[in-house]
Coordinates of C-alpha atoms and ligand atoms in Angstrom, one line a residue:
Chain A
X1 CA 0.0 0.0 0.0
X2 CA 1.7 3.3 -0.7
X3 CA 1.7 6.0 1.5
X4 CA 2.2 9.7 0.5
X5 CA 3.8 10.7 3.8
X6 CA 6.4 7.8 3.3
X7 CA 6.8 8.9 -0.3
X8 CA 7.5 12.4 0.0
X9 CA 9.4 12.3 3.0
X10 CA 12.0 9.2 0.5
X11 CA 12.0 12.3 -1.8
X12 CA 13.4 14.9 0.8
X13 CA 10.6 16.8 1.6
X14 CA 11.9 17.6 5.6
X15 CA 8.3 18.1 7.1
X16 CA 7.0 14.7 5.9
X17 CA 10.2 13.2 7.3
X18 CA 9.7 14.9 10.3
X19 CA 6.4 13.8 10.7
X20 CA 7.3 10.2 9.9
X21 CA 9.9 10.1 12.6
X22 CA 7.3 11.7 15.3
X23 CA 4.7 8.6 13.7
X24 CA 7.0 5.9 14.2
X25 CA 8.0 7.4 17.8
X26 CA 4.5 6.7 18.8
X27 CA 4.3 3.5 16.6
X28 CA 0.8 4.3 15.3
X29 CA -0.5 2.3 12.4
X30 CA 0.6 4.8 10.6
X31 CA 4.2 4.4 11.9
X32 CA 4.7 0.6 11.7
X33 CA 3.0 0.4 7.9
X34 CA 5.9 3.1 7.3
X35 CA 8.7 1.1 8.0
X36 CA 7.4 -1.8 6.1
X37 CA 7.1 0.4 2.9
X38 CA 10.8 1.8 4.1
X39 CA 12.8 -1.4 4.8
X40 CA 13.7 -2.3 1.2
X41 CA 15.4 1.0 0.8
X42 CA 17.6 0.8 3.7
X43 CA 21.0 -0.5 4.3
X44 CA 23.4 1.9 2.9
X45 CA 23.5 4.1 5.6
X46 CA 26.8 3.8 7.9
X47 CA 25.6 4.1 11.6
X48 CA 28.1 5.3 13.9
X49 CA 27.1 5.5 17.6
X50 CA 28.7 7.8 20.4
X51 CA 28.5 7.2 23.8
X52 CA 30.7 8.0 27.2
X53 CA 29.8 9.5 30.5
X54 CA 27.5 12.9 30.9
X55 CA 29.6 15.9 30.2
X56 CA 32.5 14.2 28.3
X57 CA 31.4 16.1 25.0
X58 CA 29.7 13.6 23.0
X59 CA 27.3 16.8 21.5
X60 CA 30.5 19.2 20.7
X61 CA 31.9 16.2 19.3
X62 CA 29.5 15.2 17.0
X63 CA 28.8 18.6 15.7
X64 CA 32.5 18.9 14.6
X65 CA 32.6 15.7 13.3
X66 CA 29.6 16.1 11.3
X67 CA 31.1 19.2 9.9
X68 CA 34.2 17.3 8.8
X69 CA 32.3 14.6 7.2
X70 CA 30.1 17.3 5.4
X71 CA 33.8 18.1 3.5
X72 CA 34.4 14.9 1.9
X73 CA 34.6 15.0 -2.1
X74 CA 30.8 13.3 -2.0
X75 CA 29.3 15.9 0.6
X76 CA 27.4 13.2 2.3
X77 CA 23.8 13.9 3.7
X78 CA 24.0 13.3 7.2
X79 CA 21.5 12.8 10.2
X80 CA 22.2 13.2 13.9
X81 CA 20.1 11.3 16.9
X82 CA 20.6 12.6 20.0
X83 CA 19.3 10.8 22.8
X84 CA 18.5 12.2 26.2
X85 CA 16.8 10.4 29.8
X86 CA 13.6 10.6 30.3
X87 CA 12.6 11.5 33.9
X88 CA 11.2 8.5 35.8
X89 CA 9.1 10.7 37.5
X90 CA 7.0 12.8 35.1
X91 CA 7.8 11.3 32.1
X92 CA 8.9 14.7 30.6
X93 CA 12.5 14.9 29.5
X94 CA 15.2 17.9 28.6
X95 CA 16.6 17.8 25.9
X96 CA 19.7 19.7 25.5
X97 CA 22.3 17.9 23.3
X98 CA 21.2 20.5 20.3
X99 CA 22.3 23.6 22.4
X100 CA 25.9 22.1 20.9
X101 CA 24.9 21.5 17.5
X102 CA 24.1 25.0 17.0
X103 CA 27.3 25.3 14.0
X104 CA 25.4 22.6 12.0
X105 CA 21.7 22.9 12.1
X106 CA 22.0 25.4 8.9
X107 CA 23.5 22.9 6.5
X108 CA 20.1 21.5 4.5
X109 CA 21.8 18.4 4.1
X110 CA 22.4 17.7 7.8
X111 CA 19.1 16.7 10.0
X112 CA 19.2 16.3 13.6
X113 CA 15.9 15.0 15.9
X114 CA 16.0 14.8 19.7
X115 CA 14.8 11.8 21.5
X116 CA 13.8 10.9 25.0
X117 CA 14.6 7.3 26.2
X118 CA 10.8 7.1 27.3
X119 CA 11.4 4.9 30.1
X120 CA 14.2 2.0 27.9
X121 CA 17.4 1.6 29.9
X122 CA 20.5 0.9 27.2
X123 CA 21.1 4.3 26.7
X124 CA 18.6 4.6 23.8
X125 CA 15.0 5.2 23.1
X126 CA 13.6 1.9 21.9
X127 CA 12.4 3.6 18.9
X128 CA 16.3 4.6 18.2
X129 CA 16.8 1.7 15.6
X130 CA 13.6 2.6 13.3
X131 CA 15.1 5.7 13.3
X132 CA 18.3 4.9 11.7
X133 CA 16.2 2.9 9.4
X134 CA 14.2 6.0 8.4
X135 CA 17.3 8.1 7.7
X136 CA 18.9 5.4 5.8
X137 CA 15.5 5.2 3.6
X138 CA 15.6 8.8 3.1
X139 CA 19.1 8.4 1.6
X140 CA 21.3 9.8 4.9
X141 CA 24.9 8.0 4.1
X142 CA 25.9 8.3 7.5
X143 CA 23.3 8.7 10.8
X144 CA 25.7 9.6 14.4
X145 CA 23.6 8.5 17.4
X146 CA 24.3 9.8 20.7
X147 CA 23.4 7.9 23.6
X148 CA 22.4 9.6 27.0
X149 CA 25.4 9.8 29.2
X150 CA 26.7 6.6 29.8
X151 CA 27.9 4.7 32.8
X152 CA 28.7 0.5 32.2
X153 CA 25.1 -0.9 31.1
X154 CA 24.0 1.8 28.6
X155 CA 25.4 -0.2 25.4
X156 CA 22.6 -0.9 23.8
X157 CA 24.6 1.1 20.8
X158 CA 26.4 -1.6 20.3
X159 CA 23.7 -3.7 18.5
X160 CA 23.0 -0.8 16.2
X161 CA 25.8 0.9 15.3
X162 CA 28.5 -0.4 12.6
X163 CA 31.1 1.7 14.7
X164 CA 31.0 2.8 18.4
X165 CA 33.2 5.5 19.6
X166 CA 34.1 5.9 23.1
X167 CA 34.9 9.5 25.0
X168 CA 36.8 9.9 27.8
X169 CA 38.2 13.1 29.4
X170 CA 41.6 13.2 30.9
X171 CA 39.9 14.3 34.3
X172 CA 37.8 11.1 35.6
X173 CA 40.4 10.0 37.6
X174 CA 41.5 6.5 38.1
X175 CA 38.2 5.8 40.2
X176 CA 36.3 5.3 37.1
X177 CA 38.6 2.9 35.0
X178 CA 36.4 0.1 36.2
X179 CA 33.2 1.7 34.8
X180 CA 35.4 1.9 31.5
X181 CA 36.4 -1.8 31.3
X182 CA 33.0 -2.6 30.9
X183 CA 32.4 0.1 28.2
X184 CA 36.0 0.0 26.5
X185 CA 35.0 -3.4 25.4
X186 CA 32.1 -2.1 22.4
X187 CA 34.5 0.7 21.2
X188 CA 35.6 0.7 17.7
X189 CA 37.2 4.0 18.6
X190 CA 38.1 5.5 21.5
X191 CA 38.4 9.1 22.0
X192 CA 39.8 11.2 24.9
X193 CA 38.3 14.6 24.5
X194 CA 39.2 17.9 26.4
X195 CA 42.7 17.2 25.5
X196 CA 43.3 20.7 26.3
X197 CA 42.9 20.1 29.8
X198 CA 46.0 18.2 32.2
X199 CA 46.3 14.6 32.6
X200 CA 45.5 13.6 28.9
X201 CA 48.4 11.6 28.1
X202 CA 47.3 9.7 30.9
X203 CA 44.6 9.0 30.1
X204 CA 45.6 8.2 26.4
X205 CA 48.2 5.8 27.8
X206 CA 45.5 4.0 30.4
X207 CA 43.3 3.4 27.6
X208 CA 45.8 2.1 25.2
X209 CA 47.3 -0.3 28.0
X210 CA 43.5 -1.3 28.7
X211 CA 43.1 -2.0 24.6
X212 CA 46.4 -4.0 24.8
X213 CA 45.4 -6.1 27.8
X214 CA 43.0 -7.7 25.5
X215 CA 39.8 -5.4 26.7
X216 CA 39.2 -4.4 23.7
X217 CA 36.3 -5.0 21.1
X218 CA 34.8 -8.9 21.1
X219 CA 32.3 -9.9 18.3
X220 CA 31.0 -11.8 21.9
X221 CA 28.4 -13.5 19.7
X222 CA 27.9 -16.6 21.0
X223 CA 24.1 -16.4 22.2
X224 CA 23.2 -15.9 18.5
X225 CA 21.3 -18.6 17.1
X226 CA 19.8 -18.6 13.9
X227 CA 22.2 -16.1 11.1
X228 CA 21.9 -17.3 7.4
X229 CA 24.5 -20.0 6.6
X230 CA 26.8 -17.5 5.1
X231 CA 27.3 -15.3 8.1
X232 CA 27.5 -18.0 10.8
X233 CA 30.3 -19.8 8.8
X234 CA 31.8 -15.9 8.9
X235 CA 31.1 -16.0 12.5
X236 CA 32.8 -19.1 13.2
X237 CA 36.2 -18.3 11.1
X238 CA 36.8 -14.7 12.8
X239 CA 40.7 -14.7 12.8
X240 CA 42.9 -12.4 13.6
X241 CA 43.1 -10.9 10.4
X242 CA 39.3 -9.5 11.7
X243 CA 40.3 -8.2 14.7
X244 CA 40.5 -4.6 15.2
X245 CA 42.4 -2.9 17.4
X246 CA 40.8 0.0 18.4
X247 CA 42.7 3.6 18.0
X248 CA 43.0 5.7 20.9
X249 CA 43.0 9.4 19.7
X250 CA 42.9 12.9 21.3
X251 CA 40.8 15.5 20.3
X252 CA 39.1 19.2 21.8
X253 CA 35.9 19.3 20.0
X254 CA 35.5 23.0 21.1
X255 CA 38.5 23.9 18.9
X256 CA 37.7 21.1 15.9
X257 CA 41.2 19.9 16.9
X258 CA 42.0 15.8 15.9
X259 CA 38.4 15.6 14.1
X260 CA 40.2 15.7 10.5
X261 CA 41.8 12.3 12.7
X262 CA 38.6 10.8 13.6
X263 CA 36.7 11.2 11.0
X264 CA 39.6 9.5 9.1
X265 CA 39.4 6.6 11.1
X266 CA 35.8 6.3 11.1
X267 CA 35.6 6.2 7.2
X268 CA 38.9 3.7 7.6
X269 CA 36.6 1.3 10.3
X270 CA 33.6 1.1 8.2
X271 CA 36.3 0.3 5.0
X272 CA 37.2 -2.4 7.1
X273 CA 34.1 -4.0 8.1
X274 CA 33.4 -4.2 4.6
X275 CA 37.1 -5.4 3.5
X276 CA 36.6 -8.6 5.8
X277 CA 32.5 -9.5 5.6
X278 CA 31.9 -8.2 8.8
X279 CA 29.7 -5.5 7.4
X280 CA 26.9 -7.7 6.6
X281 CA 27.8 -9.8 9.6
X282 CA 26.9 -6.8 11.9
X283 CA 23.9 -5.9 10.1
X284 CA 22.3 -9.1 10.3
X285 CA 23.3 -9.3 14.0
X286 CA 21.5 -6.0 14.5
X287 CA 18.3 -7.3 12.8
X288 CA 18.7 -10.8 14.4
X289 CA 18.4 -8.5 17.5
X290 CA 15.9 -6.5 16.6
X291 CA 13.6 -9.6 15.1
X292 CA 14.0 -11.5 18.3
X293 CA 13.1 -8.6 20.3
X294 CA 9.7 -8.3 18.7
X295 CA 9.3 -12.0 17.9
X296 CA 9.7 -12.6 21.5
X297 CA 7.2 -9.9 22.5
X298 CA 4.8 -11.0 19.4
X299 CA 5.2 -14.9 20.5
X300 CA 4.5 -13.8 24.3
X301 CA 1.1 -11.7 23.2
X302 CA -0.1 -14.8 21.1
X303 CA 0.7 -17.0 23.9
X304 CA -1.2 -14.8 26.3
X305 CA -4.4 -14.5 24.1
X306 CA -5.2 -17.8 23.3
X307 CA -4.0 -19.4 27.2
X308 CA -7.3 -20.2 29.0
X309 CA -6.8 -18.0 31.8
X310 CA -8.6 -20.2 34.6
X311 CA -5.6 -22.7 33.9
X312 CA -3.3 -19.7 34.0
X313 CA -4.6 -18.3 37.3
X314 CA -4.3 -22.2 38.8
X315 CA -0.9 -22.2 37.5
X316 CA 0.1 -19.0 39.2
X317 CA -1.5 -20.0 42.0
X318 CA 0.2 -23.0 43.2
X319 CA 3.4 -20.8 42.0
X320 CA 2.7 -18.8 44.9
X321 CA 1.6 -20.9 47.5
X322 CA 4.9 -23.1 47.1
X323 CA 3.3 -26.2 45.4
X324 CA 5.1 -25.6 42.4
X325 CA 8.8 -23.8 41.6
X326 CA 9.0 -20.8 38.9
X327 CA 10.7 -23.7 36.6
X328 CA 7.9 -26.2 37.1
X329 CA 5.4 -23.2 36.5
X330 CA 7.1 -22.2 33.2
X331 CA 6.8 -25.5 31.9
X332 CA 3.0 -25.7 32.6
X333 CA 2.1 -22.6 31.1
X334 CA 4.3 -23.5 28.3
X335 CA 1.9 -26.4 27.6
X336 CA -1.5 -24.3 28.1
Chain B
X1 CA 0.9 2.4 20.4
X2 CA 2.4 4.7 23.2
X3 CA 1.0 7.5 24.6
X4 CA 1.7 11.0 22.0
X5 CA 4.1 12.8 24.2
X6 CA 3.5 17.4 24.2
X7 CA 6.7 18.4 22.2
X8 CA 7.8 21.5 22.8
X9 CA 10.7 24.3 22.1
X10 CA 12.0 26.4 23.9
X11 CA 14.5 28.9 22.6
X12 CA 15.6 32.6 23.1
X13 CA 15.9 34.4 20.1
X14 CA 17.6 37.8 20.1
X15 CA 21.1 39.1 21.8
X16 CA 20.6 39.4 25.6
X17 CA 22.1 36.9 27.2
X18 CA 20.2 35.3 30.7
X19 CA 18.5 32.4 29.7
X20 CA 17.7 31.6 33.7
X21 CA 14.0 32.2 33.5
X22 CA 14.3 29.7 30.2
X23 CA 15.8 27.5 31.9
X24 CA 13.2 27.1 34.5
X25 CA 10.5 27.1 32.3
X26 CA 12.1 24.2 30.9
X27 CA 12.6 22.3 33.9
X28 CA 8.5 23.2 34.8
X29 CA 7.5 21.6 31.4
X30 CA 9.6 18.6 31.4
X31 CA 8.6 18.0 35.5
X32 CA 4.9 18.1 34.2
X33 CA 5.6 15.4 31.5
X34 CA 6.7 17.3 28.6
X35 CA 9.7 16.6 25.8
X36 CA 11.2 19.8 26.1
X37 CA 14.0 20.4 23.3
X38 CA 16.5 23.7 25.0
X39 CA 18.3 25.7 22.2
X40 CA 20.0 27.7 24.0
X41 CA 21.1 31.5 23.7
X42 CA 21.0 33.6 20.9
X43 CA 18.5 32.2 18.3
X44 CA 17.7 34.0 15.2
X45 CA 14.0 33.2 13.6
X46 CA 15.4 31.3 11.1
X47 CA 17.0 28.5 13.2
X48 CA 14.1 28.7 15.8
X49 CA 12.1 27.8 13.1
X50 CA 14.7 25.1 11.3
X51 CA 14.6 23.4 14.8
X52 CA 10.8 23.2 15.2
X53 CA 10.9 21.3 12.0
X54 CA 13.5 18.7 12.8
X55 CA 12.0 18.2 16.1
X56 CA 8.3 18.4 14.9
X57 CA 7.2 19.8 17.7
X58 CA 3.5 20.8 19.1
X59 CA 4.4 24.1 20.4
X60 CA 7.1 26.4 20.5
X61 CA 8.3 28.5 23.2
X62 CA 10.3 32.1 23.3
X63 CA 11.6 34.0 25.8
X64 CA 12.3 37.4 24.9
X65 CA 13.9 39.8 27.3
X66 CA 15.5 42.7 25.2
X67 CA 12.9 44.4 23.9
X68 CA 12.9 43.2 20.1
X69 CA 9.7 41.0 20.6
X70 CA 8.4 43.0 17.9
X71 CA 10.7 42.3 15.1
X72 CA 11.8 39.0 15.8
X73 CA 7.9 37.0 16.9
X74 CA 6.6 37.6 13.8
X75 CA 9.7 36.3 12.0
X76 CA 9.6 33.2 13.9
X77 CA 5.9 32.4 13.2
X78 CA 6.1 33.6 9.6
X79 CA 9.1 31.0 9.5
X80 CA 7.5 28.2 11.0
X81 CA 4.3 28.6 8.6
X82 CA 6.4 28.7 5.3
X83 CA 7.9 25.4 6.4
X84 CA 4.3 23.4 6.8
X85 CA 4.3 24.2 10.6
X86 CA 1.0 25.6 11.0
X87 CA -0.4 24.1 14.0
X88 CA 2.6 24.4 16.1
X89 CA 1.6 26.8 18.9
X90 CA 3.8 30.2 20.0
X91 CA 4.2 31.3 23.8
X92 CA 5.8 34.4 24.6
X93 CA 7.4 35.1 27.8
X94 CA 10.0 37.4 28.9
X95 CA 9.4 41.6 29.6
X96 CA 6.7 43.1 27.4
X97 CA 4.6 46.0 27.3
X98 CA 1.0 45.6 27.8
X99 CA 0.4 48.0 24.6
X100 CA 2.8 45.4 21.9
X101 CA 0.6 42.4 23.3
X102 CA -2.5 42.8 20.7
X103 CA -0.2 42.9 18.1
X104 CA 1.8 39.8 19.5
X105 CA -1.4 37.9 19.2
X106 CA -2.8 39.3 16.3
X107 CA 0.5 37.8 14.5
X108 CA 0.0 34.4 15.9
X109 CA 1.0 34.0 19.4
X110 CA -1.2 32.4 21.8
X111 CA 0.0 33.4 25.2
X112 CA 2.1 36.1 26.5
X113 CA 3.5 35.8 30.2
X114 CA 5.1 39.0 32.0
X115 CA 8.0 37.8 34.8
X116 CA 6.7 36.0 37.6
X117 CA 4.1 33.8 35.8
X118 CA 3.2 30.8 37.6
X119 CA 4.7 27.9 35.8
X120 CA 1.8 26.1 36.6
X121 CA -0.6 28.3 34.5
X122 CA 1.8 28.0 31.9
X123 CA 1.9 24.3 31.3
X124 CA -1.8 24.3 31.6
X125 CA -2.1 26.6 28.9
X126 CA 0.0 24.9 26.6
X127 CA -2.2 21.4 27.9
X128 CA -5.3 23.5 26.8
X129 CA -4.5 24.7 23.6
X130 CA -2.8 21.6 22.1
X131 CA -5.9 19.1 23.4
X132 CA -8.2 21.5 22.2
X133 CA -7.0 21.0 18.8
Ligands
GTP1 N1 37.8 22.3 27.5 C1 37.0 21.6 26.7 N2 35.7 21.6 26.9 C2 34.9 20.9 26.0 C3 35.5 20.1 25.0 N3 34.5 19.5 24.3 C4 33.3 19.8 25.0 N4 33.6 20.7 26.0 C5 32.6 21.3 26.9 O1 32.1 20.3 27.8 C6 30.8 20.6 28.2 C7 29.9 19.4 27.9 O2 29.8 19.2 26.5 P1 28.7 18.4 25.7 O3 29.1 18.3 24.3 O4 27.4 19.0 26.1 O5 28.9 17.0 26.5 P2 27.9 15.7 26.3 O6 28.8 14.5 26.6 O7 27.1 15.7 25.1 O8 27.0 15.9 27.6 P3 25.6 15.1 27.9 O9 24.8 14.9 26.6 O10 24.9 15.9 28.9 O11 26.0 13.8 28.5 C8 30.4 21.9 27.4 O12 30.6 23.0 28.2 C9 31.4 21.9 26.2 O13 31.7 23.2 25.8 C10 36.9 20.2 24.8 O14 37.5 19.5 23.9 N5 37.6 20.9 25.7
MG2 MG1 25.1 15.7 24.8

């Protein structure tokens, strides 16, 4: 079924995209039909997420980054999502990650949209990843997500984004290097910004002695069960030719200095996904992740519609009252 | 589906420079359950206007302390229409003279709040006019 909304917005007409993005926030029919009518038109797009803890300059960052990129020879369209908490409390949210972004909100070819976690925990919205898919439809070549300001468990970038960078400021002090192990290991890139401020080659050695020790990057893809032939045979022969060692560079984003640097090594990551099949590796990881995701919500809302509740209610009963254990419980609602 | 969330701007267009009363106008919205996208400082209409668009917001809102409310407002909404926006709603707050605010309104503005506004009556307001709708 075509839809004009979807149509114009494929053309470049910014208010339908904007509108589009705000339907598939929501997921009204409207919304979910979209990305059915979008999803054969996606997959060029390279999706680079930045994440690090609250203050570190993720914004500044991608603002002068997204000016460098908008200088290569094939002045690539680009759109920025910037993710921000929403408040637990009121459900409202600030969103100030564009008060940086200031420099680049001019340029016609860049688009950037604000987003609220609305209540998901990895450091995204849930909604994030039909974002990306939307941009990619509507011919961005390269969509930067920011995450909210991140701690250890906020990595849900990692499943989305064909390269992660990492920012660090020379000033966290030694405290927080166990907060980093954690995130160190999804960086493709790892970034100590604010190098105009004491302590960074500290920091830049810490972090190269924590890549070195073997903390770096891990395709840690076990738990992944059903890839196409093709990618789990690529799964299973990951060498060491495949293995990336993630660069540790400096850079002040205030003063656009060391972005000429990263944004070189961004274009030289995503070269290198694609030089060893790891490209299509990761995007069918990120859909195996996404289509689990639903498939285990859709298989859990079937399941509950068509269980006859009385047994269900017997079942949780004797849960409760000790007759049965949560294991023994499963098992019996699993054969309602 | 999940619940449609009030989007809203709020910016300060023009050169003085305190964006404190912004800034607590944007902590009352978002504290009653708004998405509140901040701009920041110095605005002109145009990129007020580019932002509304990218963010597709329900309302925007400005806060105007220098005096050029009567230049700059109308810019803003005349910007906002020629890009589609015409349903996104324009509240005015900052120092302005009881004789500029028939004009304000007649140009498309649908509340103007002198200092000390109750930011409850605020986020009602904005509540009002975009259920109304
Ligand atoms: N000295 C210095 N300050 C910087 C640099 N980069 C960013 N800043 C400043 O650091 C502060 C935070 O920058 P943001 O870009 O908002 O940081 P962020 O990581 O996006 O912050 P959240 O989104 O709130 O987590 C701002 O005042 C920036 O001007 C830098 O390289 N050097
Ligand atoms: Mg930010």
């Amino acid at each position: 079924m075509p839809s004009a909304l979807v149509e114009k917005a494929l053309q470049g007409d910014k208010l339908s995209l904007t509108r589009l993005l705000t339907e598939v926030e929501a997921e009204t029919p409207k919304g979910i039909q979209a990305l059915d009518l979008i999803y054969s038109h996606t997959g060029k797009a390279h999706k680079i997420g930045i994440t690090g803890a609250p203050g570190s300059g993720k914004s500044t960052l991608v603002a002068a980054l997204v000016k460098e990129l908008r200088r290569l020879p094939d002045k690539p369209r680009i759109a920025v999502i910037a993710v921000d908490p929403t408040s637990p409390f009121s459900g409202g949210a600030l969103l100030g990650d564009r008060v940086r972004m200031l420099q680049i909100q001019h340029d016609p070819d860049v688009f950037i949209r604000s987003m609220a976690t609305r209540g998901a925990l990895g450091g995204l919205s849930d909604r994030t990843e039909a974002f990306t898919q939307v941009f990619d439809a509507a011919g961005y070549d390269y969509v930067l997500i920011e995450t909210v300001g991140a701690g250890q468990s906020e990595i849900d970038v990692v499943n989305l984004a064909h390269t992660v960078i990492v920012v660090d400021t020379p000033d966290m002090g030694d405290d927080i290097q166990a907060i980093k192990a954690g995130i160190l290991e999804i960086a493709d890139l790892l970034v100590v910004n604010k190098a105009d401020r004491p302590g960074v080659e500290g920091s830049v050695r810490n972090l190269q002695n924590m890549v070195n020790a073997g903390h770096g990057k891990d395709l840690n893809l076990h738990h992944h069960r059903f890839l196409t032939e093709k990618n789990q045979e690529k799964l299973e022969h990951i060498d060491a030719e495949d293995h990336w060692f993630p660069p540790v560079l400096k850079t002040v984003a205030t003063e656009n200095i060391g972005i000429a640097e990263l944004a070189e090594k961004i274009l030289e990551h995503g070269k290198f996904l694609k030089g060893h099949g790891l490209w299509e590796l990761k995007t069918e990881l990120a859909m195996h992740e996404i289509v689990a995701r639903n498939l285990r919500l859709g298989l859990y809302r079937r399941w509950l519609e068509d269980a006859d509740k009385t047994k269900l209610q017997a079942i949780m009963n004797d849960l409760l009252e000790k007759r049965i254990s949560p294991n023994q419980a499963v098992k019996a609602l699993m054969a309602l | 589906m999940s619940e449609k969330k009030i989007r809203i701007l709020i910016a300060k267009p023009g050169l003085d420079g305190h964006d404190r009363g912004a800034k607590v106008i944007a902590r009352a919205l978002r504290d009653d359950g708004m998405e509140v996208i901040y701009t920041g400082l110095r605005q002109t209409p145009e990129m007020i206007a580019e932002a509304a668009l990218q963010e597709d917001v329900d309302a925007v809102g400005l806060s105007i302390l220098s005096g050029a409310h009567n230049a700059l407002v109308p810019q803003v909404i005349e910007k906002l229409r020629a890009n589609g926006q015409n349903n996104v709603f324009v509240f005015l707050g900052g120092i302005i003279p009881e004789a500029d605010i028939p004009h304000l309104l007649e140009a498309g503005v649908t509340k103007v709040y002198g200092p000390g506004t109750n930011t409850q009556t605020v986020c009602a307001d904005i509540h009002q006019a975009i259920d109304n709708e």
